């Protein structure tokens, strides 16, 4: 077809540049061609590029044009073709959250856990928890984070992401309780120092002289106990 012949004659500097040209062809055919010509370019794009990237681009095109049914049918195909891809499942989860369909998103999350390799579970669960906060489902976000920190109590990156979300979206009392819980863990001196610094910064920004003094007192007691 025209797109294949045109791209075969261009010398691309890298894979991304080539992909960008195919995306331009896809957008053009979607806006100016018919369904058959769009499908032809899509099929050619899959053969010439990373298929998963092309499918994700197709989702973007359909989403921009409010073609919800096409998005859903495409995701259905992608869940079979790329069932071990965290990026595909996260894209699907975000679509449903943005559409206000949190229950379906949570059902999909369960399905994703059955399909994804275990080393990708924490990544997907963390990103899904973040989405919950963004789309006004804070309690569900907290539930996911609580499961994560219960399973991996010493993974400071999880605590930090959880704390950042609470600082941004949570109440001050619940945020302080979370800091206190994190400080009660048996962590390395380096991690404790970073945690105290984060807590102190929070109180300087949001608290009172008394709450700042409280954190400073906790830090001093920790240093003394560690000496």
Coordinates of C-alpha atoms in Angstrom, one line a residue:
X1 CA 0.0 0.0 0.0
X2 CA 0.9 3.7 -0.2
X3 CA 2.1 3.9 3.4
X4 CA 4.4 0.9 3.1
X5 CA 5.9 2.1 -0.2
X6 CA 6.4 5.6 1.2
X7 CA 8.1 4.5 4.4
X8 CA 10.3 1.9 2.5
X9 CA 11.9 4.8 0.5
X10 CA 12.7 7.0 3.5
X11 CA 16.0 6.6 5.4
X12 CA 15.1 6.8 9.1
X13 CA 17.6 7.8 11.8
X14 CA 16.0 5.6 14.4
X15 CA 13.1 3.3 15.1
X16 CA 11.2 6.0 16.8
X17 CA 11.3 8.3 13.8
X18 CA 10.0 5.5 11.6
X19 CA 7.2 4.9 14.1
X20 CA 6.3 8.6 14.2
X21 CA 5.8 8.5 10.4
X22 CA 3.5 5.5 10.7
X23 CA 1.5 7.3 13.4
X24 CA 1.0 10.2 11.1
X25 CA -0.2 7.8 8.4
X26 CA -2.6 6.2 10.9
X27 CA -4.0 9.6 12.0
X28 CA -4.4 10.7 8.4
X29 CA -6.3 7.6 7.3
X30 CA -8.5 7.7 10.4
X31 CA -9.5 11.4 9.7
X32 CA -9.6 11.3 5.9
X33 CA -9.9 7.7 4.7
X34 CA -12.6 5.0 5.1
X35 CA -12.6 2.1 7.5
X36 CA -11.0 -0.3 5.0
X37 CA -8.1 2.0 4.2
X38 CA -7.6 2.7 7.9
X39 CA -7.5 -1.0 8.6
X40 CA -5.0 -1.6 5.8
X41 CA -2.6 1.1 7.1
X42 CA -3.0 -0.3 10.6
X43 CA -2.1 -3.9 9.4
X44 CA 0.9 -2.5 7.6
X45 CA 2.0 -0.5 10.6
X46 CA 1.9 -3.7 12.8
X47 CA 4.2 -5.5 10.3
X48 CA 6.6 -2.6 10.1
X49 CA 6.8 -1.7 13.9
X50 CA 6.5 -3.1 17.4
X51 CA 2.9 -4.3 17.3
X52 CA 2.2 -3.4 20.9
X53 CA 3.2 0.2 20.3
X54 CA 0.9 0.4 17.3
X55 CA -2.1 -1.0 19.2
X56 CA -1.5 1.5 22.0
X57 CA -1.4 4.2 19.4
X58 CA -4.7 2.9 18.1
X59 CA -6.2 3.2 21.6
X60 CA -5.0 6.9 21.6
X61 CA -6.6 7.6 18.3
X62 CA -9.9 6.1 19.3
X63 CA -9.9 7.8 22.7
X64 CA -9.3 11.2 21.1
X65 CA -12.3 10.7 18.9
X66 CA -14.6 9.4 21.7
X67 CA -14.9 6.0 20.1
X68 CA -15.4 4.1 23.3
X69 CA -16.7 0.9 21.7
X70 CA -13.7 0.7 19.5
X71 CA -11.4 1.3 22.5
X72 CA -13.1 -1.5 24.4
X73 CA -12.9 -4.0 21.5
X74 CA -9.3 -3.1 20.9
X75 CA -8.4 -3.6 24.6
X76 CA -10.2 -7.0 24.4
X77 CA -7.8 -8.0 21.6
X78 CA -4.8 -6.6 23.4
X79 CA -5.5 -8.4 26.6
X80 CA -5.1 -11.7 24.7
X81 CA -2.2 -10.6 22.5
X82 CA -0.2 -8.8 25.1
X83 CA -1.4 -10.4 28.4
X84 CA 2.0 -10.2 30.0
X85 CA 2.4 -6.5 29.3
X86 CA 2.1 -4.2 32.3
X87 CA 1.8 -1.2 29.9
X88 CA -1.2 -2.7 28.2
X89 CA -3.1 -3.5 31.4
X90 CA -2.3 -0.1 32.9
X91 CA -3.6 1.6 29.8
X92 CA -6.8 -0.3 30.1
X93 CA -7.1 0.4 33.8
X94 CA -6.6 4.1 33.3
X95 CA -9.2 4.2 30.5
X96 CA -11.9 2.7 32.8
X97 CA -10.9 4.9 35.7
X98 CA -11.1 8.0 33.5
X99 CA -14.5 6.9 32.2
X100 CA -15.8 6.7 35.8
X101 CA -16.0 3.0 35.8
X102 CA -13.9 2.1 38.9
X103 CA -15.6 -1.3 39.5
X104 CA -14.7 -2.6 36.0
X105 CA -11.1 -1.3 36.6
X106 CA -10.8 -3.2 39.8
X107 CA -12.1 -6.4 38.1
X108 CA -9.5 -5.9 35.4
X109 CA -6.8 -5.5 38.0
X110 CA -7.6 -8.9 39.3
X111 CA -7.4 -10.3 35.8
X112 CA -4.1 -8.6 35.2
X113 CA -2.6 -10.3 38.3
X114 CA -3.5 -13.7 36.9
X115 CA -1.8 -12.9 33.6
X116 CA 1.2 -10.8 34.5
X117 CA 4.5 -12.3 35.6
X118 CA 4.9 -11.8 39.4
X119 CA 7.8 -9.4 39.1
X120 CA 5.5 -6.9 37.4
X121 CA 2.8 -7.1 40.1
X122 CA 4.2 -4.4 42.4
X123 CA 4.6 -2.0 39.6
X124 CA 1.0 -2.4 38.3
X125 CA -0.5 -2.3 41.8
X126 CA 1.4 0.8 42.7
X127 CA 0.4 2.6 39.6
X128 CA -3.2 1.5 40.0
X129 CA -3.2 2.8 43.6
X130 CA -1.9 6.2 42.3
X131 CA -4.8 6.2 39.8
X132 CA -7.3 5.7 42.6
X133 CA -6.2 8.9 44.3
X134 CA -6.2 10.8 41.0
X135 CA -9.8 9.7 40.2
X136 CA -11.2 10.4 43.6
X137 CA -11.1 6.9 44.9
X138 CA -8.7 7.6 47.8
X139 CA -10.0 4.8 50.1
X140 CA -9.4 2.2 47.4
X141 CA -6.0 3.7 46.8
X142 CA -5.1 3.4 50.5
X143 CA -6.3 -0.2 50.5
X144 CA -3.9 -1.1 47.7
X145 CA -1.0 0.7 49.3
X146 CA -1.8 -0.9 52.7
X147 CA -1.6 -4.3 51.0
X148 CA 1.7 -3.4 49.4
X149 CA 3.4 -2.1 52.5
X150 CA 2.1 -5.0 54.5
X151 CA 3.7 -7.4 52.0
X152 CA 6.9 -5.3 51.5
X153 CA 7.3 -3.4 54.8
X154 CA 10.9 -2.4 54.2
X155 CA 10.6 -1.2 50.6
X156 CA 11.1 2.5 51.2
X157 CA 10.1 3.4 47.7
X158 CA 6.6 2.1 48.3
X159 CA 6.3 4.1 51.6
X160 CA 7.6 7.2 49.8
X161 CA 5.0 6.9 47.0
X162 CA 2.3 6.2 49.6
X163 CA 3.4 9.2 51.7
X164 CA 3.5 11.5 48.7
X165 CA 0.0 10.6 47.7
X166 CA -1.3 11.2 51.3
X167 CA 0.6 14.5 51.5
X168 CA -1.1 15.6 48.3
X169 CA -4.6 14.1 48.7
X170 CA -5.0 13.0 52.3
X171 CA -5.9 14.7 55.6
X172 CA -3.1 15.9 57.9
X173 CA -4.0 13.5 60.7
X174 CA -3.8 10.4 58.5
X175 CA -0.6 11.7 56.8
X176 CA 1.0 12.1 60.2
X177 CA -0.1 8.6 61.3
X178 CA 1.5 7.2 58.2
X179 CA 4.8 9.0 58.9
X180 CA 4.7 7.6 62.5
X181 CA 4.1 4.1 61.3
X182 CA 6.9 4.3 58.8
X183 CA 9.3 5.5 61.5
X184 CA 8.4 2.6 63.7
X185 CA 9.9 0.1 61.2
X186 CA 13.3 -1.4 61.6
X187 CA 15.0 0.4 58.7
X188 CA 18.6 1.2 57.9
X189 CA 20.1 4.5 59.3
X190 CA 20.2 5.9 55.8
X191 CA 16.5 5.2 55.2
X192 CA 15.5 6.6 58.6
X193 CA 17.5 9.8 58.0
X194 CA 15.6 10.3 54.7
X195 CA 12.3 9.6 56.4
X196 CA 12.9 12.1 59.2
X197 CA 13.9 14.7 56.7
X198 CA 10.7 14.1 54.7
X199 CA 8.6 14.2 57.8
X200 CA 10.3 17.4 59.0
X201 CA 9.8 19.1 55.6
X202 CA 6.1 18.1 55.8
X203 CA 5.6 19.7 59.2
X204 CA 7.5 22.9 58.2
X205 CA 5.2 23.2 55.2
X206 CA 1.9 22.2 56.8
X207 CA 2.3 22.0 60.6
X208 CA 2.9 24.2 63.6
X209 CA 6.0 25.0 65.7
X210 CA 4.8 22.3 68.1
X211 CA 4.6 19.6 65.3
X212 CA 8.0 20.6 64.0
X213 CA 9.5 20.3 67.5
X214 CA 7.8 16.9 67.8
X215 CA 9.6 15.5 64.7
X216 CA 12.9 17.1 65.8
X217 CA 12.4 15.4 69.1
X218 CA 11.8 12.0 67.5
X219 CA 14.9 12.4 65.4
X220 CA 17.0 13.4 68.4
X221 CA 15.7 10.3 70.3
X222 CA 16.6 8.1 67.4
X223 CA 20.1 9.4 67.1
X224 CA 20.6 9.0 70.8
X225 CA 19.3 5.4 70.8
X226 CA 21.5 4.6 67.8
X227 CA 24.7 6.0 69.4

